[in-house]
Amino acid sequence: MFARLYRPRKLTALLMAFASFLWVSACATTGIVAPNANTGKNINPGAPVQVALLVPGGSAAGSDQFLAANLENAARMAIADLNGVEIDLRVYNTGSDPVQAAGVANQAANDGAKILLGPLFAESANAAGVAVAGRNINVLAFSNNPTIAGGNVFVLGATFENTANRLVQYAGRQGTTRFAVVHGDDLQGQVGRDAIRNAVRRNGGQVAAVESYPLSQQGILGATSRIASGIKAGGADAVFLTAGVNADLPIIATALPEAGVNPADTQFVGLTRWNAVPQALSLPGLQGGLFALPDRALSNNFEARYASVYGEAPHPLAGLAYDGIAAIGALVASGDSGALTKQALTTPQGFQGTSGIFRLRPNGLNERGLAVATIRNNQVVVLEPAPRSFGGSGF
């Protein structure tokens, strides 16, 4: 089944489609405001707080239109859940164009926005952040690209750094300390590689090998023998993969066991959600492996509530808009005029989101509570639940 789906050209196309949600660029940086500056507008806690929601509406892609509607729906659902906090939500379409995103960010600032929620794509989020940095407005972007984070820009999307750290810590407690890193040779793979290496070193482990492959079926199969040799030569306890289920994971997770990397001896660990596609649960390399999940009970609750209100399941990224409004609402409820400043946004206690607890860090990145799971008999089994507070196991 997977062999028919992932031909070289189609694999690359799928990767680009999957990556386009978040990984548009890693070259641009915000860098206009000092990294440690306490950015952000003051508010009048007794008046409605104006929030600008920047969504990818207006682009030629139908998927962007669907996602734009879902983000707005989730934001409005979050507003309805707030107690005693009034949010004046104004929606702006950015399409997929960074220039348009910068323009609407300025328009939102002119209209009186105290904070921007969105945009989605990394280049657009960066452009919006640059546009309003001089106006002292913070941006809670839906991207997970770490290169745009910092200054007045925070990313709400789940980051590779957070996932890698959670999995390396858990694996270390089980006695796994030597990791081989296997990644695609694109931007996403390279950022994932660096996140894994940093997590391994941060937690006292060792990087036994680092191997890459071209992003095509032929390229992966051609590199498999070399990768397997590198894993064995490095004496790795585990193979940490950056591959995604919608693209390269089905090929690499099948090819490596066929090349002699036995998952029973060398555990596979995944940086992405292995259960995102049901067919992936039968892949030979993933049996007994490790991957991270958000809090399933909370995720299921959000999806059920969304479906009951809007008549269909939400887009997987819709919860980010709910999370952003939930965080803003919780801070405004404190009655502090500085509720939307960087100092307030980065409160160590964090917030309750649609998929578990999360908090924003001063460097613009985030931490999210994640469960650790495995696959047994083609079924997902949670080995350690997601933490419900910061400071305990899981961070």
Short mmCIF file of C-alpha atoms in Angstrom, two decimals:
data_model
loop_
_atom_site.label_atom_id
_atom_site.label_comp_id
_atom_site.label_asym_id
_atom_site.label_seq_id
_atom_site.Cartn_x
_atom_site.Cartn_y
_atom_site.Cartn_z
CA MET A 1 0.00 0.00 0.00
CA PHE A 2 2.68 2.51 1.00
CA ALA A 3 4.94 1.50 -1.89
CA ARG A 4 2.26 2.50 -4.37
CA LEU A 5 1.65 5.84 -2.68
CA TYR A 6 5.19 7.09 -2.22
CA ARG A 7 6.85 7.32 -5.60
CA PRO A 8 9.77 9.79 -5.80
CA ARG A 9 7.82 12.73 -7.21
CA LYS A 10 4.77 12.09 -5.10
CA LEU A 11 6.86 11.76 -1.94
CA THR A 12 8.44 15.15 -2.52
CA ALA A 13 5.05 16.70 -3.25
CA LEU A 14 3.58 15.22 -0.08
CA LEU A 15 6.47 16.48 1.98
CA MET A 16 6.05 19.97 0.61
CA ALA A 17 2.31 19.93 1.21
CA PHE A 18 2.78 18.66 4.76
CA ALA A 19 5.58 21.09 5.51
CA SER A 20 3.84 24.10 4.02
CA PHE A 21 1.58 24.43 7.04
CA LEU A 22 4.44 25.59 9.19
CA TRP A 23 7.88 25.29 7.61
CA VAL A 24 7.86 27.97 4.93
CA SER A 25 11.19 29.56 5.79
CA ALA A 26 13.98 29.39 8.30
CA CYS A 27 16.07 32.18 6.85
CA ALA A 28 14.28 35.25 8.14
CA THR A 29 14.57 36.40 11.73
CA THR A 30 12.58 38.97 13.67
CA GLY A 31 15.52 40.52 15.52
CA ILE A 32 14.10 44.05 15.58
CA VAL A 33 13.55 44.23 19.33
CA ALA A 34 16.04 43.34 22.03
CA PRO A 35 15.71 39.64 22.97
CA ASN A 36 15.12 40.40 26.66
CA ALA A 37 12.87 43.42 26.20
CA ASN A 38 9.49 43.24 27.94
CA THR A 39 7.53 43.72 24.73
CA GLY A 40 3.79 44.13 24.57
CA LYS A 41 0.98 46.67 24.79
CA ASN A 42 -0.63 47.64 28.05
CA ILE A 43 -4.39 47.16 28.23
CA ASN A 44 -7.39 48.47 30.10
CA PRO A 45 -8.52 45.35 32.00
CA GLY A 46 -11.98 46.82 32.47
CA ALA A 47 -12.64 47.18 28.73
CA PRO A 48 -12.91 44.63 25.91
CA VAL A 49 -9.42 43.63 24.74
CA GLN A 50 -8.94 43.84 21.00
CA VAL A 51 -7.26 40.74 19.55
CA ALA A 52 -6.37 40.41 15.88
CA LEU A 53 -6.70 36.88 14.47
CA LEU A 54 -4.57 36.46 11.34
CA VAL A 55 -5.66 33.45 9.27
CA PRO A 56 -4.61 32.10 5.84
CA GLY A 57 -7.92 33.03 4.22
CA GLY A 58 -7.82 34.53 0.76
CA SER A 59 -5.20 32.16 -0.65
CA ALA A 60 -5.84 30.08 -3.75
CA ALA A 61 -5.57 26.82 -1.79
CA GLY A 62 -8.86 25.37 -0.63
CA SER A 63 -7.09 23.78 2.32
CA ASP A 64 -6.05 27.23 3.51
CA GLN A 65 -9.64 28.44 3.39
CA PHE A 66 -10.79 25.43 5.42
CA LEU A 67 -8.07 25.96 7.98
CA ALA A 68 -8.81 29.70 8.21
CA ALA A 69 -12.44 28.94 9.02
CA ASN A 70 -11.43 26.33 11.60
CA LEU A 71 -9.01 28.68 13.33
CA GLU A 72 -11.70 31.35 13.59
CA ASN A 73 -14.25 28.81 14.84
CA ALA A 74 -11.90 27.57 17.55
CA ALA A 75 -11.02 31.11 18.63
CA ARG A 76 -14.68 32.03 18.97
CA MET A 77 -15.36 28.83 20.90
CA ALA A 78 -12.57 29.79 23.31
CA ILE A 79 -14.02 33.29 23.74
CA ALA A 80 -17.38 31.75 24.64
CA ASP A 81 -15.63 29.72 27.35
CA LEU A 82 -14.06 32.73 29.05
CA ASN A 83 -15.59 33.87 32.32
CA GLY A 84 -15.75 37.61 32.88
CA VAL A 85 -13.28 38.50 30.12
CA GLU A 86 -14.38 40.35 27.01
CA ILE A 87 -12.40 39.80 23.81
CA ASP A 88 -13.01 41.97 20.75
CA LEU A 89 -11.87 39.52 18.06
CA ARG A 90 -11.16 40.93 14.61
CA VAL A 91 -10.23 38.58 11.79
CA TYR A 92 -7.75 39.43 9.03
CA ASN A 93 -6.85 37.32 5.97
CA THR A 94 -3.15 36.94 5.20
CA GLY A 95 -3.40 34.38 2.39
CA SER A 96 -0.01 32.70 2.10
CA ASP A 97 1.82 35.91 1.21
CA PRO A 98 4.28 37.45 3.71
CA VAL A 99 3.80 40.90 2.18
CA GLN A 100 0.06 40.63 2.71
CA ALA A 101 0.66 39.38 6.25
CA ALA A 102 2.80 42.42 7.04
CA GLY A 103 0.16 44.69 5.59
CA VAL A 104 -2.73 43.27 7.58
CA ALA A 105 -0.57 43.22 10.73
CA ASN A 106 -0.11 46.97 10.33
CA GLN A 107 -3.80 47.36 9.59
CA ALA A 108 -4.65 45.46 12.79
CA ALA A 109 -2.30 47.71 14.74
CA ASN A 110 -3.96 50.78 13.22
CA ASP A 111 -7.34 49.35 14.23
CA GLY A 112 -6.20 49.12 17.85
CA ALA A 113 -5.11 45.49 18.26
CA LYS A 114 -3.31 44.80 21.53
CA ILE A 115 -1.91 41.44 20.38
CA LEU A 116 -1.82 39.37 17.17
CA LEU A 117 -2.90 35.71 17.14
CA GLY A 118 -1.40 34.08 14.02
CA PRO A 119 -0.40 33.99 11.20
CA LEU A 120 0.23 30.37 10.27
CA PHE A 121 3.09 30.17 7.79
CA ALA A 122 6.57 30.92 9.10
CA GLU A 123 7.46 33.62 6.55
CA SER A 124 4.12 35.34 7.13
CA ALA A 125 4.50 35.15 10.91
CA ASN A 126 7.98 36.59 10.66
CA ALA A 127 6.78 39.39 8.40
CA ALA A 128 3.91 40.22 10.76
CA GLY A 129 6.28 40.26 13.72
CA VAL A 130 8.67 42.61 11.98
CA ALA A 131 5.79 44.87 10.90
CA VAL A 132 4.51 45.47 14.43
CA ALA A 133 7.72 45.15 16.46
CA GLY A 134 8.26 48.89 16.41
CA ARG A 135 4.69 49.34 17.63
CA ASN A 136 5.34 47.17 20.68
CA ILE A 137 2.81 44.45 19.82
CA ASN A 138 3.40 40.78 20.58
CA VAL A 139 2.58 38.03 18.09
CA LEU A 140 1.41 34.52 19.02
CA ALA A 141 2.07 32.71 15.73
CA PHE A 142 0.60 29.34 14.79
CA SER A 143 3.95 28.19 13.36
CA ASN A 144 6.30 25.71 15.02
CA ASN A 145 9.39 26.98 13.17
CA PRO A 146 11.93 27.89 15.88
CA THR A 147 13.95 30.22 13.65
CA ILE A 148 11.23 32.91 13.70
CA ALA A 149 10.81 32.83 17.49
CA GLY A 150 12.17 35.62 19.64
CA GLY A 151 11.72 39.32 20.23
CA ASN A 152 8.00 39.98 19.97
CA VAL A 153 7.18 36.67 18.22
CA PHE A 154 6.13 33.50 20.05
CA VAL A 155 5.34 30.20 18.32
CA LEU A 156 2.36 28.18 19.55
CA GLY A 157 2.97 25.09 17.42
CA ALA A 158 4.50 22.00 19.01
CA THR A 159 8.27 22.19 18.53
CA PHE A 160 10.76 19.46 17.74
CA GLU A 161 12.88 20.60 20.68
CA ASN A 162 10.05 19.94 23.13
CA THR A 163 9.24 16.53 21.65
CA ALA A 164 12.86 15.43 21.44
CA ASN A 165 13.54 16.46 25.03
CA ARG A 166 10.50 14.52 26.32
CA LEU A 167 11.43 11.33 24.47
CA VAL A 168 15.14 11.45 25.30
CA GLN A 169 14.37 11.95 28.98
CA TYR A 170 11.95 9.03 29.03
CA ALA A 171 14.28 6.74 27.07
CA GLY A 172 17.15 7.65 29.38
CA ARG A 173 15.15 6.51 32.40
CA GLN A 174 14.74 3.16 30.64
CA GLY A 175 18.50 2.87 30.13
CA THR A 176 18.76 4.10 26.53
CA THR A 177 21.66 6.53 26.18
CA ARG A 178 23.17 6.11 22.69
CA PHE A 179 21.05 7.54 19.87
CA ALA A 180 21.56 7.38 16.12
CA VAL A 181 19.85 10.30 14.37
CA VAL A 182 18.35 9.53 10.95
CA HIS A 183 16.85 12.47 9.06
CA GLY A 184 15.68 13.69 5.68
CA ASP A 185 17.95 16.17 3.97
CA ASP A 186 15.37 18.98 3.85
CA LEU A 187 14.85 21.90 6.23
CA GLN A 188 12.43 20.01 8.45
CA GLY A 189 14.82 17.06 8.73
CA GLN A 190 17.77 19.29 9.52
CA VAL A 191 15.92 21.24 12.21
CA GLY A 192 14.70 17.95 13.65
CA ARG A 193 18.24 16.56 13.60
CA ASP A 194 19.56 19.52 15.55
CA ALA A 195 16.71 19.31 18.07
CA ILE A 196 17.46 15.64 18.71
CA ARG A 197 21.21 16.15 19.05
CA ASN A 198 20.70 19.01 21.47
CA ALA A 199 18.20 17.00 23.54
CA VAL A 200 20.52 14.00 23.73
CA ARG A 201 23.46 16.10 24.87
CA ARG A 202 21.35 18.17 27.25
CA ASN A 203 20.18 15.02 29.01
CA GLY A 204 23.57 13.32 29.29
CA GLY A 205 23.22 10.91 26.37
CA GLN A 206 25.49 10.30 23.38
CA VAL A 207 24.90 10.79 19.67
CA ALA A 208 26.15 7.50 18.23
CA ALA A 209 25.66 8.40 14.56
CA VAL A 210 23.99 10.97 12.31
CA GLU A 211 22.73 9.75 8.94
CA SER A 212 20.66 11.49 6.25
CA TYR A 213 18.80 10.52 3.09
CA PRO A 214 17.38 12.26 -0.01
CA LEU A 215 13.65 12.88 -0.02
CA SER A 216 12.53 10.38 -2.62
CA GLN A 217 11.69 6.71 -2.45
CA GLN A 218 14.68 5.86 -4.63
CA GLY A 219 16.94 8.11 -2.56
CA ILE A 220 15.86 6.57 0.74
CA LEU A 221 16.24 3.02 -0.51
CA GLY A 222 19.64 3.86 -1.98
CA ALA A 223 20.84 5.28 1.34
CA THR A 224 19.46 2.51 3.57
CA SER A 225 22.53 0.27 3.52
CA ARG A 226 24.82 3.16 4.45
CA ILE A 227 22.46 4.28 7.21
CA ALA A 228 22.20 0.78 8.66
CA SER A 229 25.99 0.43 8.68
CA GLY A 230 26.35 3.76 10.49
CA ILE A 231 23.81 2.75 13.13
CA LYS A 232 25.60 -0.55 13.79
CA ALA A 233 29.08 0.98 13.78
CA GLY A 234 28.02 3.59 16.31
CA GLY A 235 26.67 1.02 18.71
CA ALA A 236 23.34 2.83 18.96
CA ASP A 237 20.71 1.75 21.49
CA ALA A 238 18.03 3.64 19.60
CA VAL A 239 17.34 5.15 16.17
CA PHE A 240 15.70 8.57 16.38
CA LEU A 241 13.78 9.36 13.18
CA THR A 242 12.61 12.78 11.98
CA ALA A 243 10.39 11.21 9.31
CA GLY A 244 6.66 11.99 9.03
CA VAL A 245 3.85 9.50 8.50
CA ASN A 246 2.52 11.43 5.50
CA ALA A 247 5.81 11.13 3.66
CA ASP A 248 9.12 9.40 4.38
CA LEU A 249 8.32 7.38 7.53
CA PRO A 250 6.63 4.43 5.76
CA ILE A 251 9.71 3.90 3.58
CA ILE A 252 12.48 4.34 6.15
CA ALA A 253 10.65 2.37 8.87
CA THR A 254 10.30 -0.55 6.45
CA ALA A 255 13.71 -0.32 4.79
CA LEU A 256 15.85 -0.19 7.95
CA PRO A 257 14.57 -3.47 9.44
CA GLU A 258 15.03 -5.10 6.04
CA ALA A 259 18.63 -3.85 6.07
CA GLY A 260 19.30 -5.56 9.40
CA VAL A 261 18.45 -2.87 11.98
CA ASN A 262 16.31 -4.98 14.32
CA PRO A 263 13.79 -2.88 16.31
CA ALA A 264 13.87 -5.51 19.04
CA ASP A 265 17.54 -4.68 19.67
CA THR A 266 17.71 -1.05 18.53
CA GLN A 267 14.55 0.81 19.50
CA PHE A 268 13.05 3.23 16.99
CA VAL A 269 12.04 6.65 18.34
CA GLY A 270 9.95 9.15 16.38
CA LEU A 271 9.91 12.93 16.35
CA THR A 272 6.48 13.01 14.66
CA ARG A 273 3.02 11.67 15.50
CA TRP A 274 3.13 8.04 14.34
CA ASN A 275 -0.61 7.55 14.85
CA ALA A 276 -1.59 10.37 12.48
CA VAL A 277 -2.19 7.80 9.72
CA PRO A 278 -3.74 4.47 10.84
CA GLN A 279 -1.74 2.42 8.31
CA ALA A 280 1.51 3.52 9.97
CA LEU A 281 0.67 1.45 13.05
CA SER A 282 1.49 -1.73 11.11
CA LEU A 283 4.95 -0.63 9.98
CA PRO A 284 7.56 -3.16 11.18
CA GLY A 285 10.08 -0.64 12.49
CA LEU A 286 7.53 1.11 14.69
CA GLN A 287 6.49 -1.90 16.76
CA GLY A 288 7.78 -1.31 20.28
CA GLY A 289 9.10 2.13 19.34
CA LEU A 290 8.56 5.42 21.15
CA PHE A 291 6.76 8.57 20.09
CA ALA A 292 5.06 11.48 21.85
CA LEU A 293 1.39 12.42 22.02
CA PRO A 294 -0.56 15.32 23.48
CA ASP A 295 -2.96 14.65 26.35
CA ARG A 296 -5.44 12.37 24.59
CA ALA A 297 -8.32 12.94 26.99
CA LEU A 298 -8.14 16.71 26.54
CA SER A 299 -7.61 16.46 22.78
CA ASN A 300 -10.61 14.15 22.41
CA ASN A 301 -12.72 16.48 24.53
CA PHE A 302 -11.87 19.50 22.37
CA GLU A 303 -12.56 17.60 19.14
CA ALA A 304 -15.91 16.38 20.44
CA ARG A 305 -16.95 19.83 21.62
CA TYR A 306 -15.89 21.43 18.34
CA ALA A 307 -17.84 18.84 16.34
CA SER A 308 -20.94 19.39 18.47
CA VAL A 309 -20.83 23.14 17.81
CA TYR A 310 -19.76 23.20 14.15
CA GLY A 311 -20.94 19.83 12.86
CA GLU A 312 -17.56 18.46 11.77
CA ALA A 313 -14.20 17.47 13.19
CA PRO A 314 -11.69 20.31 13.57
CA HIS A 315 -8.52 20.67 11.55
CA PRO A 316 -5.54 19.32 13.58
CA LEU A 317 -4.18 22.86 13.95
CA ALA A 318 -7.46 24.49 14.99
CA GLY A 319 -6.70 23.97 18.67
CA LEU A 320 -3.81 26.44 18.44
CA ALA A 321 -6.29 29.30 18.03
CA TYR A 322 -8.24 28.09 21.05
CA ASP A 323 -5.01 27.87 23.06
CA GLY A 324 -4.02 31.41 22.12
CA ILE A 325 -7.35 32.85 23.23
CA ALA A 326 -7.31 30.73 26.40
CA ALA A 327 -3.90 32.11 27.35
CA ILE A 328 -4.90 35.70 26.56
CA GLY A 329 -8.14 35.31 28.52
CA ALA A 330 -6.41 33.82 31.55
CA LEU A 331 -3.92 36.69 31.67
CA VAL A 332 -6.50 39.44 31.13
CA ALA A 333 -8.62 37.94 33.93
CA SER A 334 -5.82 38.84 36.36
CA GLY A 335 -6.79 42.51 36.01
CA ASP A 336 -3.20 43.53 35.29
CA SER A 337 -2.67 46.25 32.68
CA GLY A 338 0.53 44.42 31.66
CA ALA A 339 -1.30 41.14 31.01
CA LEU A 340 -0.14 40.92 27.38
CA THR A 341 3.48 41.87 27.91
CA LYS A 342 6.27 39.36 27.42
CA GLN A 343 6.77 39.03 31.15
CA ALA A 344 3.14 38.02 31.64
CA LEU A 345 2.95 35.76 28.59
CA THR A 346 5.94 33.75 29.83
CA THR A 347 4.51 32.97 33.26
CA PRO A 348 6.12 29.72 34.50
CA GLN A 349 2.74 28.34 35.57
CA GLY A 350 1.65 28.17 31.94
CA PHE A 351 -1.84 27.60 30.62
CA GLN A 352 -4.38 24.84 30.02
CA GLY A 353 -4.80 24.17 26.31
CA THR A 354 -6.82 21.90 24.08
CA SER A 355 -4.16 19.18 24.15
CA GLY A 356 -2.70 19.72 27.61
CA ILE A 357 -0.65 22.22 29.53
CA PHE A 358 1.67 24.61 27.72
CA ARG A 359 3.78 27.63 28.45
CA LEU A 360 5.64 30.22 26.45
CA ARG A 361 9.34 30.77 26.96
CA PRO A 362 11.23 34.08 26.86
CA ASN A 363 13.04 32.93 23.69
CA GLY A 364 9.71 32.71 21.86
CA LEU A 365 9.46 28.91 21.91
CA ASN A 366 7.04 26.86 23.98
CA GLU A 367 6.84 23.80 26.17
CA ARG A 368 3.89 21.41 26.00
CA GLY A 369 2.95 18.51 28.21
CA LEU A 370 3.29 15.30 26.17
CA ALA A 371 2.56 11.64 26.79
CA VAL A 372 5.00 8.93 25.72
CA ALA A 373 3.47 6.08 23.72
CA THR A 374 4.47 2.92 21.89
CA ILE A 375 2.87 0.60 19.33
CA ARG A 376 2.00 -2.95 20.30
CA ASN A 377 0.11 -5.30 18.02
CA ASN A 378 -0.64 -2.36 15.73
CA GLN A 379 -2.26 -0.43 18.59
CA VAL A 380 -1.17 2.75 20.41
CA VAL A 381 -0.30 2.13 24.06
CA VAL A 382 0.47 5.07 26.37
CA LEU A 383 3.51 4.30 28.51
CA GLU A 384 3.59 7.53 30.51
CA PRO A 385 0.71 10.03 30.54
CA ALA A 386 1.12 13.70 29.76
CA PRO A 387 1.90 15.79 32.86
CA ARG A 388 -0.91 18.01 34.12
CA SER A 389 1.38 20.60 35.74
CA PHE A 390 4.86 22.02 35.23
CA GLY A 391 7.76 21.10 37.44
CA GLY A 392 7.19 17.35 37.68
CA SER A 393 8.08 14.35 35.50
CA GLY A 394 7.93 15.07 31.80
CA PHE A 395 9.85 18.37 31.84
#
